[in-house]
Protein backbone atom coordinates (compact mmCIF):
# COMPACT_ATOMS: atom_id res chain seq x y z
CA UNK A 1 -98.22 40.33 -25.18
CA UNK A 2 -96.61 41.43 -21.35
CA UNK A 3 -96.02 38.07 -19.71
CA UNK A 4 -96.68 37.68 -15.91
CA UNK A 5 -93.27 37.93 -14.68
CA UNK A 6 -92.37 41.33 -17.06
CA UNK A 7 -95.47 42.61 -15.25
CA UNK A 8 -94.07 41.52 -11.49
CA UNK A 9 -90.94 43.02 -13.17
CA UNK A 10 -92.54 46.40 -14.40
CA UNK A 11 -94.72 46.72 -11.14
CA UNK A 12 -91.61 46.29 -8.81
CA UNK A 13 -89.41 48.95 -10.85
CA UNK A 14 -93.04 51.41 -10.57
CA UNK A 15 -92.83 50.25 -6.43
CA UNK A 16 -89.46 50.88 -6.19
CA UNK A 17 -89.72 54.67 -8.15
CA UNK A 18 -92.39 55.72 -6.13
CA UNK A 19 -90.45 54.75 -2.76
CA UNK A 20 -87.53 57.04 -4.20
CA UNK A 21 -89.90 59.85 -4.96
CA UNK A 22 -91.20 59.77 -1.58
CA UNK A 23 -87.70 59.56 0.32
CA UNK A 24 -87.04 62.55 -1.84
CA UNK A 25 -89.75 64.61 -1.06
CA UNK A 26 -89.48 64.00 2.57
CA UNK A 27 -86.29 65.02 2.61
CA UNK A 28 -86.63 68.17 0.61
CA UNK A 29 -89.67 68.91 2.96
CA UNK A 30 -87.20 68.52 5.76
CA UNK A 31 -84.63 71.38 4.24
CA UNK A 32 -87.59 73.81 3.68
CA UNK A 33 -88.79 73.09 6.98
CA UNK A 34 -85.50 73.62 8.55
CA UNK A 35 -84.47 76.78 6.49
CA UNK A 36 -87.43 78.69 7.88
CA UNK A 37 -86.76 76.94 11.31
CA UNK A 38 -83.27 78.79 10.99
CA UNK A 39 -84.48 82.31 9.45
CA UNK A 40 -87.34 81.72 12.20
CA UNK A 41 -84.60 81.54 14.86
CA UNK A 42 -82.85 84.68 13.31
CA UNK A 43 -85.77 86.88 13.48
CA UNK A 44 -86.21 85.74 16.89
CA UNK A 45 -82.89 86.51 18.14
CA UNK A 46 -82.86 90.13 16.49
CA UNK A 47 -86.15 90.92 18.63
CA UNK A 48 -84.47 89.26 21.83
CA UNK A 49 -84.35 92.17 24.33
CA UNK A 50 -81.54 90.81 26.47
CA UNK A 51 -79.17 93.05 26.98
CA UNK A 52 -76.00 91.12 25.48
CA UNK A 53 -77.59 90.56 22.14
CA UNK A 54 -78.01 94.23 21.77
CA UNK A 55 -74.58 94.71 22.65
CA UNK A 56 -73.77 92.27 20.08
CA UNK A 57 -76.51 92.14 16.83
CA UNK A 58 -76.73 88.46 15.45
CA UNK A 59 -74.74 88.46 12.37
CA UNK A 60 -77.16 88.19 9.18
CA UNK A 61 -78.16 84.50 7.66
CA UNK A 62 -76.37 84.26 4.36
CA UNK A 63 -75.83 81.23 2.67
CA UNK A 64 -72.64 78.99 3.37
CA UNK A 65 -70.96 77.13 0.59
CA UNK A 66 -71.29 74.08 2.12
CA UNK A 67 -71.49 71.34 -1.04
CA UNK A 68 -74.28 68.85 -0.59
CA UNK A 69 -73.05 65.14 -1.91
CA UNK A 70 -74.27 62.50 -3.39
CA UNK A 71 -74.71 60.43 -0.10
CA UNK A 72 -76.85 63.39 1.50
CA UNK A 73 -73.78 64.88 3.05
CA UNK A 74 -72.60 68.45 3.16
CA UNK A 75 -68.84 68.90 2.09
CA UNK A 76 -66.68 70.65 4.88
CA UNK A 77 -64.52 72.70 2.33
CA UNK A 78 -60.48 72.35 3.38
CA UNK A 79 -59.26 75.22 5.27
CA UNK A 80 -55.47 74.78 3.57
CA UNK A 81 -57.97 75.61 -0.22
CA UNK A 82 -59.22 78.19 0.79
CA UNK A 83 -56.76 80.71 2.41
CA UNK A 84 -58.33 83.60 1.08
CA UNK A 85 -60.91 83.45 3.72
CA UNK A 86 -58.19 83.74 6.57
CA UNK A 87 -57.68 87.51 7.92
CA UNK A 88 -54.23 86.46 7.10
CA UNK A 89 -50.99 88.06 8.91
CA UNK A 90 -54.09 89.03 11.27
CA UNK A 91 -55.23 88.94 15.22
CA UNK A 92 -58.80 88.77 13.64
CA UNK A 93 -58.98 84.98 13.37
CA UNK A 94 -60.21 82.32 16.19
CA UNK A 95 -59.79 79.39 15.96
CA UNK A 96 -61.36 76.19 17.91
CA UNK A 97 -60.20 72.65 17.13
CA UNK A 98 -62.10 69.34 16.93
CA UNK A 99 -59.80 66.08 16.89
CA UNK A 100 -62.03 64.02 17.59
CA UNK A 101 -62.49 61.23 15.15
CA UNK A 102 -65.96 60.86 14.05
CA UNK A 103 -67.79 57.24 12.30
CA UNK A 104 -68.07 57.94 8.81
CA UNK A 105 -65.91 61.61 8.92
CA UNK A 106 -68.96 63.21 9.84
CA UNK A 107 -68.65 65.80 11.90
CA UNK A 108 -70.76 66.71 15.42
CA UNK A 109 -70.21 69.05 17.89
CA UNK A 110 -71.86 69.43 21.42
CA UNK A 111 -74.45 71.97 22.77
CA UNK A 112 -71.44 73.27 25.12
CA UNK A 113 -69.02 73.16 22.46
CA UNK A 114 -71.21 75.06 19.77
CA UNK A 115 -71.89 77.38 22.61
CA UNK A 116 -68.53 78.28 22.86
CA UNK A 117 -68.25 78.82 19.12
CA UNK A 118 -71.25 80.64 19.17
CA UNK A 119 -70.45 82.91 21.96
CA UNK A 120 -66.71 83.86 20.68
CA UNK A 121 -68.54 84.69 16.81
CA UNK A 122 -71.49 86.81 18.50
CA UNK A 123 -68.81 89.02 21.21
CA UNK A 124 -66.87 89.34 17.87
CA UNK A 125 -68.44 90.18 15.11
CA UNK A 126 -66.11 91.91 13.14
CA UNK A 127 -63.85 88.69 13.91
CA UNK A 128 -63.54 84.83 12.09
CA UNK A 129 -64.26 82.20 13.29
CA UNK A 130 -63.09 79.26 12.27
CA UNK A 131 -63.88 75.63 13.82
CA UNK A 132 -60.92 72.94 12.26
CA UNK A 133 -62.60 69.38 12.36
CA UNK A 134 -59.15 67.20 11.87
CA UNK A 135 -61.05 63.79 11.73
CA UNK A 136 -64.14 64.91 9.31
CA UNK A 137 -64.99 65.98 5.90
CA UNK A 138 -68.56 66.64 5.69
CA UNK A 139 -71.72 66.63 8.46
CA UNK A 140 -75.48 66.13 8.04
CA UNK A 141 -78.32 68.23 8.83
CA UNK A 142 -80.19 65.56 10.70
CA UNK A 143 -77.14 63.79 13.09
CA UNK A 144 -76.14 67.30 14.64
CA UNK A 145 -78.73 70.00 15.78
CA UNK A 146 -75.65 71.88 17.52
CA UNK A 147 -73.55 72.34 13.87
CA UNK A 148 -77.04 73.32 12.88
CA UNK A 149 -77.43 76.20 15.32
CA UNK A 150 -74.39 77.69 14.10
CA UNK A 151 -74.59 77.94 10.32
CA UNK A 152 -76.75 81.00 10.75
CA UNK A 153 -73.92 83.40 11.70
CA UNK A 154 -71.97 84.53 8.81
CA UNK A 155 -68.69 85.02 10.54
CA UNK A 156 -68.64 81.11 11.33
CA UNK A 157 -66.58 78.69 9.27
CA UNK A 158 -66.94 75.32 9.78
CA UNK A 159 -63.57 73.90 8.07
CA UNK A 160 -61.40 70.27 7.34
CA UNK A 161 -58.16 70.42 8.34
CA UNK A 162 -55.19 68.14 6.84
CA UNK A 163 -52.40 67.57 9.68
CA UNK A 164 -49.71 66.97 6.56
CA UNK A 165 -50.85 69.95 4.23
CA UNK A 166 -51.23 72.47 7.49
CA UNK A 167 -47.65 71.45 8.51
CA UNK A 168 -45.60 71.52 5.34
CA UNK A 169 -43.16 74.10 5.62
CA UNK A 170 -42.94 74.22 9.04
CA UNK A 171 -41.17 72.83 11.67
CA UNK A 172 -43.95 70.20 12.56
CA UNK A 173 -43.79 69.01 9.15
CA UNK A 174 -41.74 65.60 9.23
CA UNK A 175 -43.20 64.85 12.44
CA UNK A 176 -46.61 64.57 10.92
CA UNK A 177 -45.10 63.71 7.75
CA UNK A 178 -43.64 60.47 9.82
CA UNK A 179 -47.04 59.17 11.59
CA UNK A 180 -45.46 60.24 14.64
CA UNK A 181 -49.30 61.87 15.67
CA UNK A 182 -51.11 58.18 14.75
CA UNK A 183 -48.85 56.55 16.69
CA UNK A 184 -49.31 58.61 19.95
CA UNK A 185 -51.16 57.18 23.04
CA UNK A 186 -53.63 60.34 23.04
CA UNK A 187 -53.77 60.66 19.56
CA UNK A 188 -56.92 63.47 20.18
CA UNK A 189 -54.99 65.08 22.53
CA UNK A 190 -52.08 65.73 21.13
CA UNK A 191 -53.46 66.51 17.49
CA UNK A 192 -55.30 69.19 19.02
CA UNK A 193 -52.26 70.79 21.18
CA UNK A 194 -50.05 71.07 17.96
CA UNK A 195 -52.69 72.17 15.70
CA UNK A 196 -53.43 74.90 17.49
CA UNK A 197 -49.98 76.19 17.34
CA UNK A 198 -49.81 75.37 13.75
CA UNK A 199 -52.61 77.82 12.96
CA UNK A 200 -51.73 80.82 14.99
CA UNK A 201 -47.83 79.74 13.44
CA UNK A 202 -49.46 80.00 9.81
CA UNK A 203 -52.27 82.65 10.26
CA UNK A 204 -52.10 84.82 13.39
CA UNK A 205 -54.86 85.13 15.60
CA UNK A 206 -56.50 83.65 19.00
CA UNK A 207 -57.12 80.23 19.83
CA UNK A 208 -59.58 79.05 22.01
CA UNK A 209 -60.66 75.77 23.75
CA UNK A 210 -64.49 74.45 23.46
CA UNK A 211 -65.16 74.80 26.89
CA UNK A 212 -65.67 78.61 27.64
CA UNK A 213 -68.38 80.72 26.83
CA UNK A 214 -67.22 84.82 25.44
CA UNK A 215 -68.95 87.55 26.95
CA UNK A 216 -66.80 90.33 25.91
CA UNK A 217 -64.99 90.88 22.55
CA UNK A 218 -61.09 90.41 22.28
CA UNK A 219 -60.31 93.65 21.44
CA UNK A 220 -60.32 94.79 24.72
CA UNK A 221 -56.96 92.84 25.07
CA UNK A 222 -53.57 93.43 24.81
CA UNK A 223 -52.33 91.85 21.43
CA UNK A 224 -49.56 88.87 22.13
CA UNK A 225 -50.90 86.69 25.47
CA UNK A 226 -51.36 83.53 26.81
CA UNK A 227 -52.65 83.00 30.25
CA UNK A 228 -51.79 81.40 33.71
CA UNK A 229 -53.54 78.17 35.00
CA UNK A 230 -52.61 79.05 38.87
CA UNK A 231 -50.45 75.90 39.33
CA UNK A 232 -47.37 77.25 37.82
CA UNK A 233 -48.20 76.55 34.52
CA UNK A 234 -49.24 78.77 31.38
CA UNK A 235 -52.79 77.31 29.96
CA UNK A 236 -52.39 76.47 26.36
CA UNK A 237 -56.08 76.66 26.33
CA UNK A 238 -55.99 80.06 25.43
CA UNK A 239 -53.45 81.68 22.82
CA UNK A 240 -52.92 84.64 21.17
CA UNK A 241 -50.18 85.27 18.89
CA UNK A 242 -49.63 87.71 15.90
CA UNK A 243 -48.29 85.81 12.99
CA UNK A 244 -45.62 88.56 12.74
CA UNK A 245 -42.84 89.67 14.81
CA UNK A 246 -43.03 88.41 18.26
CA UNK A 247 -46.33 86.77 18.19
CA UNK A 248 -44.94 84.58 15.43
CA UNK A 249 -41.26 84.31 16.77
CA UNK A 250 -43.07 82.58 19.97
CA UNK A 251 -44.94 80.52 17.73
CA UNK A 252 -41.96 79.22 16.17
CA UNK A 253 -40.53 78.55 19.37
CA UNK A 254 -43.07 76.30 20.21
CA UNK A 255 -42.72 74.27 17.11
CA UNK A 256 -39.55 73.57 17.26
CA UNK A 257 -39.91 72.40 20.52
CA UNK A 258 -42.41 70.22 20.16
CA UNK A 259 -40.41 68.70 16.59
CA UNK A 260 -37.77 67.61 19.16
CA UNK A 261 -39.24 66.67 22.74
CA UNK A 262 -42.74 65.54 21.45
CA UNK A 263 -43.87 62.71 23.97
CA UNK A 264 -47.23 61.07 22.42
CA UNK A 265 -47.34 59.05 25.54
CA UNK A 266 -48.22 61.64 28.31
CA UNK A 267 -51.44 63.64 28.05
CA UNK A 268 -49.98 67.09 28.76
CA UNK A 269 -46.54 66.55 27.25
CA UNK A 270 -47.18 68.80 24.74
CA UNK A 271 -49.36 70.85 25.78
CA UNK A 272 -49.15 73.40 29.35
CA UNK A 273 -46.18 71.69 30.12
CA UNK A 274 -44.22 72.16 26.71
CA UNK A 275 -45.66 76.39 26.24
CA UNK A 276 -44.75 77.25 30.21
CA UNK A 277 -40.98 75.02 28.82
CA UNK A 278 -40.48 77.68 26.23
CA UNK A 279 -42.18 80.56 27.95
CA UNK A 280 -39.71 79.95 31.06
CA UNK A 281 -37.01 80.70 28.63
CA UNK A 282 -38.14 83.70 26.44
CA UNK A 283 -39.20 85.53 29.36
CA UNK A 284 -36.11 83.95 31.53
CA UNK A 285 -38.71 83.88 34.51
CA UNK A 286 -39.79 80.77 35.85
CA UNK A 287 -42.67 81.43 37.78
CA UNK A 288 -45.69 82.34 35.23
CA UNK A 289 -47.48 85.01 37.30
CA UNK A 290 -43.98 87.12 36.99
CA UNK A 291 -44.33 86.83 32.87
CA UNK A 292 -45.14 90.55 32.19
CA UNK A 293 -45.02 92.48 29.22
CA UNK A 294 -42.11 94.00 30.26
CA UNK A 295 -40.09 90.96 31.82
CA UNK A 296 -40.93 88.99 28.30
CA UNK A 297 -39.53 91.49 25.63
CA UNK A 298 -42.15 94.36 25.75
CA UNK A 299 -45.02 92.85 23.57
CA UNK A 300 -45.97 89.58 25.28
CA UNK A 301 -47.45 88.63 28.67
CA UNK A 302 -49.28 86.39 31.01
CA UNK A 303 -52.23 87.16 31.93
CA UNK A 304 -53.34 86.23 35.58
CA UNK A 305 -55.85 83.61 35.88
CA UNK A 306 -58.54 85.38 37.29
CA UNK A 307 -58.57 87.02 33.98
CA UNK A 308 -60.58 83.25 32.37
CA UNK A 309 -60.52 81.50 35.25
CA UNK A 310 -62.95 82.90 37.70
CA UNK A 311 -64.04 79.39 39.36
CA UNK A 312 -61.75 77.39 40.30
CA UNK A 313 -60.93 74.02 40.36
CA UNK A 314 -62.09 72.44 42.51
CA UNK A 315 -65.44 74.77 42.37
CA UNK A 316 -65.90 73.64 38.90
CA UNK A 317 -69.46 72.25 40.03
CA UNK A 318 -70.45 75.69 40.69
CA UNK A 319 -71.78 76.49 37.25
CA UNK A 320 -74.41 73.52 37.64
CA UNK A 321 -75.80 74.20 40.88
CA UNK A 322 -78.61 76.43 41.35
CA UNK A 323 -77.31 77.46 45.24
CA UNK A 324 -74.07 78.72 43.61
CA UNK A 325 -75.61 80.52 40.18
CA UNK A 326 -75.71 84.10 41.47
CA UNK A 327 -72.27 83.92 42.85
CA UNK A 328 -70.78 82.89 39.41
CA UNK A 329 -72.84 85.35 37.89
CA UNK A 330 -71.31 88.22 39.72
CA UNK A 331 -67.70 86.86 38.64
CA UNK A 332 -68.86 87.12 35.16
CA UNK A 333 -69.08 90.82 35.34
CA UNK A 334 -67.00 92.60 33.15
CA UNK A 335 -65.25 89.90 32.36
CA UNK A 336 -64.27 88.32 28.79
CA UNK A 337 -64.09 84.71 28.86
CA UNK A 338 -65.00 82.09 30.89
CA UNK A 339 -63.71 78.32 31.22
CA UNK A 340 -66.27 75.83 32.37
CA UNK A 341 -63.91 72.82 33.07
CA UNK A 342 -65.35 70.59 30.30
CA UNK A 343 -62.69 67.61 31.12
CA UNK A 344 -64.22 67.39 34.30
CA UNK A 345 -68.09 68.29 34.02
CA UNK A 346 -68.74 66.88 30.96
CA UNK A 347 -70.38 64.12 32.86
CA UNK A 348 -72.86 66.52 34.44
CA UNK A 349 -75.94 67.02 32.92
CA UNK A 350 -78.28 69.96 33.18
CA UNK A 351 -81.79 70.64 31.49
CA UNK A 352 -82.05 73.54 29.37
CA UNK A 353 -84.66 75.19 31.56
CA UNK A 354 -82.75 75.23 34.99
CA UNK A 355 -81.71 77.72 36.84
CA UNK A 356 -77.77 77.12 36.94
CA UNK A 357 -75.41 79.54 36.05
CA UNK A 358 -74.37 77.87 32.36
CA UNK A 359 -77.78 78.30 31.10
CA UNK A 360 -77.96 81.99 32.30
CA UNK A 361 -75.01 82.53 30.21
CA UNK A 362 -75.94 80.51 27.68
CA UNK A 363 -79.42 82.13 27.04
CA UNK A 364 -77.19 85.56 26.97
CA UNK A 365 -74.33 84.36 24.99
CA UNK A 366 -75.16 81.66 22.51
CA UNK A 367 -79.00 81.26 21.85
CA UNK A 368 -78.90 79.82 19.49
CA UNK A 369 -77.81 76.60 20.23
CA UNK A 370 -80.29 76.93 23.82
CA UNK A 371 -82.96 76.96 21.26
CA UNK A 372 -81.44 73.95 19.12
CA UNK A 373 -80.92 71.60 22.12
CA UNK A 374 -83.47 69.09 23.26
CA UNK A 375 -84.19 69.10 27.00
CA UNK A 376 -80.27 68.55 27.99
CA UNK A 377 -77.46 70.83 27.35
């Protein structure tokens, strides 16, 4: 005969199954429902008649190996393991870089910066893409909408990358071997300025910051540049470097520079002020504007700043006011790239629907995440 408490006992384990049943099926609802959401969004954007997206087809939704956990978590898969998906000894890679260190290691990206990655994988389709999250191994469907947005376009990889297993071999390796990085004052900052050079070092290709927005593709640049600010500096916002000959003797250069004068206790120690150091010298110019192709060994150069920078600081505000959007808009013409000035807008916030120059580029050049975003972008 069942006793009273072995049928409390019985009826809390039945409770208890059915509440895990539920969660379950709420949660698989919430994958179907999102999978059509993003197949939905696809077959929107292929129909879009604006005039960049036919210039530029989507890519096609195929599925990402992206491992789901036991914890609910997708597994970012480690860039140094898999190699093979690197265009390697190539121009064809971009790269963007995410230091910043997430609770739990679980990745998130903004709608500005998944625009960026968005835009750079649509104006280059033929191109990789490859977003480096240093402080995260895995991210969730439900904490970011804007990693969401980008998993349907198939030449996007959203990768882990290990400071110490990037840098071995190099000549950043026993400065990150050391702790020298974790022990820096901008620890972000400073991450991201030598990881970029470590992966155009290692795998050749272009390197962008997250706060631009692509209209053009890449290949209608000279291979081998870097770009001037306007204040006597080269940007290090912007690189690209073959990961042969020149392009990867520069590379070098910047390495070993940073292995001996790295200051983690200034925020732009290492970066425009340590590639204009070495730049100065290759080129033996001093003034960045004068770094042409020819003054800097035939197959490297400067571009002018008009080239990305077509507002300027301290017109950064232009791209959020609706008085100022056509203006900006005719600067965009014909033009590649774009910086938006994310250090110093980021505290500006605009609704998806206005009328400011960022959203008109961002309904023609990354859609995607537009239609992810809540009301704010």
């Amino acid at each position: 005969m069942v006793s009273k408490e072995q049928k409390i006992f019985i009826g809390f384990v039945t409770l208890a199954m059915l509440v895990l049943f539920i969660r379950h099926e709420l949660i698989q609802s919430k994958l179907v429902s999102l999978e059509i959401k993003l197949h939905t969004l696809h077959a929107a954007s292929i129909n879009s008649k604006q005039s960049a997206e036919k210039r530029y087809p989507p890519p096609k939704v195929v599925p990402k190996v992206y491992e789901l956990q036991q914890d609910g978590f997708y597994r970012l898969p480690d860039v140094q393991d898999n190699e093979a998906e690197l265009q390697y000894k190539s121009e064809m890679n971009i790269f963007f870089v995410v230091s910043t260190i997430f609770q739990a290691g679980l990745a998130k990206l903004t709608p500005r910066q998944s625009c960026a990655i968005e835009s750079a994988a649509r104006a280059n389709p033929s191109w990789k893409v490859f977003v480096l999250f240093v402080a995260a191994r895995g991210f969730s469907f439900f904490n970011s909408s804007d990693i969401v947005s980008l998993l349907p376009l198939e030449n996007v990889y959203l990768r882990s990358a290990n400071m110490s297993a990037i840098a071995y071999g190099t000549p950043l390796e026993e400065l990150v071997a050391a702790g020298t990085l974790n022990n820096a004052s901008y620890v972000v900052e400073n991450t991201s300025d030598l990881l970029r050079l470590l992966a155009v070092y290692k795998y050749g290709g272009t390197y962008l910051d997250t706060d631009v927005v692509v209209m053009k593709s890449f290949n209608e640049l000279p291979l081998n540049y870097m770009v001037s600010s306007g204040d006597g500096y080269v940007a290090n916002g912007f690189i690209n470097l073959q990961a042969t000959g020149v392009g990867h003797e520069i590379a070098e250069l910047f390495l070993r520079d940073a292995a001996h004068t790295f200051n983690g206790d200034r925020w732009a120690a290492n970066g425009p002020s340590l590639v204009t150091r070495v730049l100065q010298k290759f080129c033996n110019i001093t003034e960045p504007w004068f770094m042409t192709r020819e003054k800097c060994g035939g197959q490297f150069v400067v571009l002018p700043p008009e080239q990305f920078f077509q507002v300027y600081y301290p017109q950064h505000g232009w791209f959020f006011e609706e008085e100022h959007t056509e203006e900006v808009m005719e600067r965009m013409k014909g033009r590649i790239l774009t910086h938006v000035w994310n250090r110093m807008t980021s505290d500006i916030k605009i609704r998806k629907d206005s009328k400011v120059a960022y959203i008109e580029l961002a309904k023609q050049y990354c859609p995607n995440v537009l239609k992810f975003c809540d009301t704010a972008f």
